[in-house]
PDB file of C-alpha atoms in Angstrom:
ATOM      1  CA  CYS A   1     -28.620  -1.009  -8.195  1.00 68.00           C
ATOM      2  CA  ARG A   2     -24.818  -1.146  -8.322  1.00 64.00           C
ATOM      3  CA  VAL A   3     -24.521   2.453  -9.470  1.00 65.00           C
ATOM      4  CA  ARG A   4     -26.779   3.562  -6.622  1.00 68.00           C
ATOM      5  CA  GLY A   5     -24.589   1.622  -4.181  1.00 66.00           C
ATOM      6  CA  GLU A   6     -27.257  -0.956  -3.395  1.00 70.00           C
ATOM      7  CA  LEU A   7     -24.838  -3.867  -3.602  1.00 68.00           C
ATOM      8  CA  SER A   8     -27.128  -6.460  -1.996  1.00 74.00           C
ATOM      9  CA  ASP A   9     -29.876  -5.715  -4.489  1.00 75.00           C
ATOM     10  CA  ALA A  10     -27.370  -5.739  -7.355  1.00 75.00           C
ATOM     11  CA  SER A  11     -26.081  -9.117  -6.209  1.00 76.00           C
ATOM     12  CA  TRP A  12     -29.622 -10.517  -6.050  1.00 77.00           C
ATOM     13  CA  CYS A  13     -30.390  -9.217  -9.566  1.00 79.00           C
ATOM     14  CA  LEU A  14     -27.197 -10.675 -11.000  1.00 80.00           C
ATOM     15  CA  LYS A  15     -27.867 -14.094  -9.444  1.00 80.00           C
ATOM     16  CA  LYS A  16     -31.395 -14.062 -10.857  1.00 82.00           C
ATOM     17  CA  SER A  17     -30.048 -12.962 -14.247  1.00 81.00           C
ATOM     18  CA  LEU A  18     -27.492 -15.781 -14.281  1.00 80.00           C
ATOM     19  CA  LYS A  19     -30.201 -18.356 -13.493  1.00 82.00           C
ATOM     20  CA  MET A  20     -32.250 -17.018 -16.400  1.00 84.00           C
ATOM     21  CA  CYS A  21     -29.250 -17.133 -18.743  1.00 78.00           C
ATOM     22  CA  LEU A  22     -28.472 -20.719 -17.810  1.00 78.00           C
ATOM     23  CA  LYS A  23     -32.028 -21.739 -18.804  1.00 81.00           C
ATOM     24  CA  LEU A  24     -31.517 -20.461 -22.363  1.00 78.00           C
ATOM     25  CA  SER A  25     -30.588 -22.819 -25.177  1.00 80.00           C
ATOM     26  CA  PRO A  26     -26.837 -23.308 -25.488  1.00 78.00           C
ATOM     27  CA  GLY A  27     -25.198 -21.110 -28.073  1.00 78.00           C
ATOM     28  CA  SER A  28     -23.061 -18.055 -28.578  1.00 74.00           C
ATOM     29  CA  LYS A  29     -25.713 -15.519 -27.506  1.00 83.00           C
ATOM     30  CA  ARG A  30     -26.330 -17.459 -24.306  1.00 86.00           C
ATOM     31  CA  ASP A  31     -22.605 -17.711 -23.661  1.00 89.00           C
ATOM     32  CA  LEU A  32     -22.135 -13.974 -24.187  1.00 87.00           C
ATOM     33  CA  LEU A  33     -24.992 -13.223 -21.792  1.00 88.00           C
ATOM     34  CA  ILE A  34     -23.377 -15.486 -19.207  1.00 89.00           C
ATOM     35  CA  ALA A  35     -19.981 -13.845 -19.804  1.00 90.00           C
ATOM     36  CA  SER A  36     -21.525 -10.417 -19.360  1.00 88.00           C
ATOM     37  CA  ASN A  37     -23.200 -11.582 -16.159  1.00 88.00           C
ATOM     38  CA  TYR A  38     -19.895 -12.943 -14.833  1.00 90.00           C
ATOM     39  CA  MET A  39     -18.179  -9.663 -15.674  1.00 89.00           C
ATOM     40  CA  ASN A  40     -20.869  -7.580 -13.961  1.00 87.00           C
ATOM     41  CA  THR A  41     -20.746  -9.817 -10.897  1.00 88.00           C
ATOM     42  CA  ALA A  42     -16.944  -9.512 -10.871  1.00 90.00           C
ATOM     43  CA  GLU A  43     -17.350  -5.719 -10.900  1.00 87.00           C
ATOM     44  CA  LEU A  44     -19.659  -6.046  -7.900  1.00 85.00           C
ATOM     45  CA  TYR A  45     -17.119  -8.208  -6.054  1.00 87.00           C
ATOM     46  CA  HIS A  46     -14.422  -5.705  -6.988  1.00 87.00           C
ATOM     47  CA  ASP A  47     -16.551  -2.943  -5.412  1.00 81.00           C
ATOM     48  CA  ARG A  48     -16.804  -5.070  -2.268  1.00 83.00           C
ATOM     49  CA  LYS A  49     -13.029  -5.589  -2.260  1.00 87.00           C
ATOM     50  CA  MET A  50     -13.469  -9.328  -2.718  1.00 88.00           C
ATOM     51  CA  SER A  51     -10.484  -9.726  -5.035  1.00 93.00           C
ATOM     52  CA  ALA A  52     -10.292 -13.521  -5.268  1.00 94.00           C
ATOM     53  CA  GLU A  53     -13.965 -13.808  -6.191  1.00 92.00           C
ATOM     54  CA  ALA A  54     -13.673 -10.960  -8.705  1.00 93.00           C
ATOM     55  CA  LEU A  55     -10.632 -12.548 -10.354  1.00 96.00           C
ATOM     56  CA  ASP A  56     -12.414 -15.900 -10.580  1.00 94.00           C
ATOM     57  CA  LEU A  57     -15.430 -14.397 -12.335  1.00 93.00           C
ATOM     58  CA  TYR A  58     -13.306 -12.189 -14.587  1.00 96.00           C
ATOM     59  CA  GLY A  59     -11.445 -15.366 -15.550  1.00 96.00           C
ATOM     60  CA  ARG A  60     -14.687 -17.173 -16.384  1.00 94.00           C
ATOM     61  CA  SER A  61     -15.899 -14.228 -18.421  1.00 94.00           C
ATOM     62  CA  LEU A  62     -12.541 -13.923 -20.160  1.00 96.00           C
ATOM     63  CA  LYS A  63     -12.607 -17.580 -21.195  1.00 95.00           C
ATOM     64  CA  ILE A  64     -15.986 -17.157 -22.875  1.00 93.00           C
ATOM     65  CA  TYR A  65     -14.987 -13.936 -24.638  1.00 92.00           C
ATOM     66  CA  LEU A  66     -11.744 -15.534 -25.834  1.00 93.00           C
ATOM     67  CA  ASP A  67     -13.734 -18.491 -27.202  1.00 91.00           C
ATOM     68  CA  GLN A  68     -16.190 -16.146 -28.940  1.00 89.00           C
ATOM     69  CA  TYR A  69     -13.849 -13.462 -30.288  1.00 87.00           C
ATOM     70  CA  GLY A  70     -10.405 -15.018 -30.269  1.00 84.00           C
ATOM     71  CA  GLY A  71      -9.088 -12.296 -28.018  1.00 84.00           C
ATOM     72  CA  LEU A  72      -9.339  -9.315 -30.334  1.00 87.00           C
ATOM     73  CA  HIS A  73     -12.199  -7.496 -28.689  1.00 88.00           C
ATOM     74  CA  ASN A  74     -12.502  -4.363 -26.588  1.00 89.00           C
ATOM     75  CA  THR A  75     -14.272  -6.291 -23.816  1.00 91.00           C
ATOM     76  CA  VAL A  76     -11.376  -8.749 -23.568  1.00 94.00           C
ATOM     77  CA  ALA A  77      -9.006  -5.791 -23.150  1.00 93.00           C
ATOM     78  CA  HIS A  78     -11.345  -4.366 -20.483  1.00 93.00           C
ATOM     79  CA  ILE A  79     -11.320  -7.632 -18.533  1.00 95.00           C
ATOM     80  CA  TYR A  80      -7.521  -7.851 -18.667  1.00 96.00           C
ATOM     81  CA  HIS A  81      -7.326  -4.237 -17.483  1.00 95.00           C
ATOM     82  CA  ARG A  82      -9.662  -4.907 -14.545  1.00 95.00           C
ATOM     83  CA  MET A  83      -7.681  -8.012 -13.611  1.00 97.00           C
ATOM     84  CA  ALA A  84      -4.462  -5.985 -13.796  1.00 97.00           C
ATOM     85  CA  SER A  85      -6.001  -3.435 -11.454  1.00 94.00           C
ATOM     86  CA  ILE A  86      -6.823  -6.109  -8.880  1.00 96.00           C
ATOM     87  CA  HIS A  87      -3.344  -7.623  -9.091  1.00 96.00           C
ATOM     88  CA  PHE A  88      -1.807  -4.148  -8.791  1.00 95.00           C
ATOM     89  CA  LYS A  89      -3.790  -3.375  -5.646  1.00 93.00           C
ATOM     90  CA  SER A  90      -2.677  -6.670  -4.132  1.00 94.00           C
ATOM     91  CA  GLU A  91       0.922  -5.796  -5.078  1.00 94.00           C
ATOM     92  CA  ASP A  92       1.286  -8.761  -7.431  1.00 96.00           C
ATOM     93  CA  TYR A  93       3.121  -6.604  -9.942  1.00 96.00           C
ATOM     94  CA  GLY A  94       4.175  -9.462 -12.199  1.00 95.00           C
ATOM     95  CA  LYS A  95       0.601 -10.560 -12.865  1.00 97.00           C
ATOM     96  CA  ALA A  96      -0.572  -6.948 -13.014  1.00 97.00           C
ATOM     97  CA  LEU A  97       2.002  -6.171 -15.681  1.00 97.00           C
ATOM     98  CA  GLU A  98       1.136  -9.347 -17.584  1.00 97.00           C
ATOM     99  CA  CYS A  99      -2.576  -8.474 -17.659  1.00 97.00           C
ATOM    100  CA  ALA A 100      -1.938  -4.792 -18.441  1.00 97.00           C
ATOM    101  CA  THR A 101       0.359  -5.762 -21.319  1.00 96.00           C
ATOM    102  CA  SER A 102      -2.307  -8.131 -22.684  1.00 96.00           C
ATOM    103  CA  ALA A 103      -4.928  -5.376 -22.523  1.00 95.00           C
ATOM    104  CA  LEU A 104      -2.657  -2.869 -24.233  1.00 93.00           C
ATOM    105  CA  THR A 105      -1.657  -5.353 -26.941  1.00 92.00           C
ATOM    106  CA  ILE A 106      -5.300  -6.041 -27.757  1.00 93.00           C
ATOM    107  CA  LEU A 107      -6.158  -2.336 -27.914  1.00 90.00           C
ATOM    108  CA  GLN A 108      -3.228  -1.794 -30.275  1.00 88.00           C
ATOM    109  CA  GLN A 109      -4.172  -4.771 -32.448  1.00 89.00           C
ATOM    110  CA  ILE A 110      -7.783  -3.650 -32.824  1.00 86.00           C
ATOM    111  CA  LYS A 111      -6.442  -0.188 -33.572  1.00 80.00           C
ATOM    112  CA  VAL A 112      -8.061   1.643 -30.679  1.00 74.00           C
ATOM    113  CA  ALA A 113      -6.795   5.180 -30.934  1.00 71.00           C
ATOM    114  CA  ASN A 114      -5.898   7.166 -27.867  1.00 70.00           C
ATOM    115  CA  SER A 115      -8.484   6.485 -25.215  1.00 75.00           C
ATOM    116  CA  PRO A 116      -8.787   6.996 -21.472  1.00 78.00           C
ATOM    117  CA  ALA A 117      -8.599   3.206 -21.015  1.00 82.00           C
ATOM    118  CA  LYS A 118      -5.318   3.043 -22.902  1.00 86.00           C
ATOM    119  CA  GLY A 119      -3.994   5.953 -20.864  1.00 84.00           C
ATOM    120  CA  ARG A 120      -4.981   4.293 -17.585  1.00 87.00           C
ATOM    121  CA  ILE A 121      -3.160   1.135 -18.652  1.00 92.00           C
ATOM    122  CA  TYR A 122       0.008   3.087 -19.451  1.00 91.00           C
ATOM    123  CA  LYS A 123      -0.283   4.888 -16.111  1.00 89.00           C
ATOM    124  CA  MET A 124      -0.654   1.588 -14.245  1.00 93.00           C
ATOM    125  CA  MET A 125       2.331   0.174 -16.107  1.00 95.00           C
ATOM    126  CA  ALA A 126       4.375   3.290 -15.278  1.00 92.00           C
ATOM    127  CA  ASP A 127       3.463   2.859 -11.612  1.00 91.00           C
ATOM    128  CA  ILE A 128       4.446  -0.815 -11.706  1.00 94.00           C
ATOM    129  CA  TYR A 129       7.766  -0.070 -13.368  1.00 94.00           C
ATOM    130  CA  TRP A 130       8.372   2.710 -10.841  1.00 90.00           C
ATOM    131  CA  LYS A 131       7.785   0.316  -7.930  1.00 92.00           C
ATOM    132  CA  GLN A 132      10.140  -2.193  -9.581  1.00 92.00           C
ATOM    133  CA  GLU A 133      12.696   0.611 -10.012  1.00 90.00           C
ATOM    134  CA  ASN A 134      12.678   0.108 -13.774  1.00 92.00           C
ATOM    135  CA  PHE A 135      12.806   3.844 -14.408  1.00 87.00           C
ATOM    136  CA  LYS A 136      13.518   3.571 -18.127  1.00 89.00           C
ATOM    137  CA  ALA A 137      10.343   1.547 -18.725  1.00 93.00           C
ATOM    138  CA  ALA A 138       8.361   3.927 -16.481  1.00 90.00           C
ATOM    139  CA  LEU A 139       9.653   6.852 -18.525  1.00 89.00           C
ATOM    140  CA  GLU A 140       8.566   5.156 -21.763  1.00 91.00           C
ATOM    141  CA  CYS A 141       5.037   4.775 -20.374  1.00 90.00           C
ATOM    142  CA  TRP A 142       4.888   8.429 -19.276  1.00 86.00           C
ATOM    143  CA  VAL A 143       6.087   9.525 -22.719  1.00 86.00           C
ATOM    144  CA  LYS A 144       3.264   7.472 -24.281  1.00 87.00           C
ATOM    145  CA  ILE A 145       0.811   9.235 -21.964  1.00 83.00           C
ATOM    146  CA  LYS A 146       2.297  12.598 -22.925  1.00 80.00           C
ATOM    147  CA  GLU A 147       1.761  11.760 -26.595  1.00 80.00           C
ATOM    148  CA  MET A 148      -1.847  10.859 -25.843  1.00 78.00           C
ATOM    149  CA  ILE A 149      -2.799  14.039 -23.999  1.00 71.00           C
ATOM    150  CA  LYS A 150      -1.034  16.668 -26.054  1.00 64.00           C
ATOM    151  CA  PRO A 151      -3.000  18.448 -28.798  1.00 61.00           C
ATOM    152  CA  PRO A 152      -4.791  17.316 -30.912  1.00 56.00           C
ATOM    153  CA  ASN A 153      -5.499  14.421 -28.513  1.00 53.00           C
ATOM    154  CA  PHE A 154      -5.950  16.625 -25.459  1.00 52.00           C
ATOM    155  CA  SER A 155      -9.468  15.315 -24.905  1.00 48.00           C
ATOM    156  CA  THR A 156      -7.885  12.020 -23.898  1.00 49.00           C
ATOM    157  CA  PHE A 157      -7.551  12.962 -20.255  1.00 53.00           C
ATOM    158  CA  ILE A 158      -6.790  10.116 -17.898  1.00 57.00           C
ATOM    159  CA  ASP A 159      -8.691  10.393 -14.614  1.00 57.00           C
ATOM    160  CA  GLY A 160      -7.852  14.069 -14.189  1.00 58.00           C
ATOM    161  CA  LEU A 161      -4.192  13.606 -15.099  1.00 63.00           C
ATOM    162  CA  ASP A 162      -2.927  16.832 -16.613  1.00 61.00           C
ATOM    163  CA  ILE A 163      -0.044  17.592 -18.919  1.00 64.00           C
ATOM    164  CA  GLU A 164       1.929  19.420 -16.201  1.00 68.00           C
ATOM    165  CA  ARG A 165       1.990  16.310 -14.031  1.00 69.00           C
ATOM    166  CA  VAL A 166       3.051  14.163 -16.967  1.00 71.00           C
ATOM    167  CA  LEU A 167       5.854  16.562 -17.867  1.00 73.00           C
ATOM    168  CA  SER A 168       6.965  16.663 -14.235  1.00 76.00           C
ATOM    169  CA  TRP A 169       7.208  12.865 -14.088  1.00 72.00           C
ATOM    170  CA  ILE A 170       9.082  12.750 -17.393  1.00 76.00           C
ATOM    171  CA  ASN A 171      11.585  15.372 -16.231  1.00 77.00           C
ATOM    172  CA  MET A 172      12.119  13.599 -12.925  1.00 76.00           C
ATOM    173  CA  LEU A 173      12.648  10.208 -14.588  1.00 78.00           C
ATOM    174  CA  GLU A 174      15.008  11.642 -17.196  1.00 79.00           C
ATOM    175  CA  HIS A 175      16.990  13.236 -14.356  1.00 75.00           C
ATOM    176  CA  LEU A 176      17.100   9.930 -12.432  1.00 73.00           C
ATOM    177  CA  LEU A 177      18.222   8.007 -15.509  1.00 77.00           C
ATOM    178  CA  ARG A 178      20.973  10.531 -16.290  1.00 77.00           C
ATOM    179  CA  HIS A 179      22.353  10.189 -12.764  1.00 74.00           C
ATOM    180  CA  GLN A 180      22.119   6.388 -12.764  1.00 71.00           C
ATOM    181  CA  ARG A 181      24.652   6.103 -15.578  1.00 58.00           C
TER     182      ARG A 181
END
């Protein structure tokens, strides 16, 4: 329903699903089903631009996943990334950077190779650093992206971001940093 844009129906299904999950016997499988339900509902709230509600449910989901996996799980990184995205859109760059850094750290610790998710996190961090006028840190993020999308990793495109754009940003930031000194 969510994919088709039928948000009311998706909301109804998720509420029904949560009620069913809560009736299950307590345990890790139940908790993971509830966490998944929270995360899916948070995605729905995110679609509806209901940031506070989305952050609340992402937080609930995150707590369960942290309890179950100790933090080293791809889903935990995904939740941090989604939370970072919400904070970024609300211009809370400190929290956005904190969540993005947590997501990236997890992906590095679980040895996720170059992936679109990792690239999107670096891009968000570059944008945050740019807005904070921390051009050196922004440049470091763009260089990481460049490393991800050059051959043999070229299949790691980040939302249509191409190598020419990355190189352009790198050149511009290098130029800015040279003239700042």
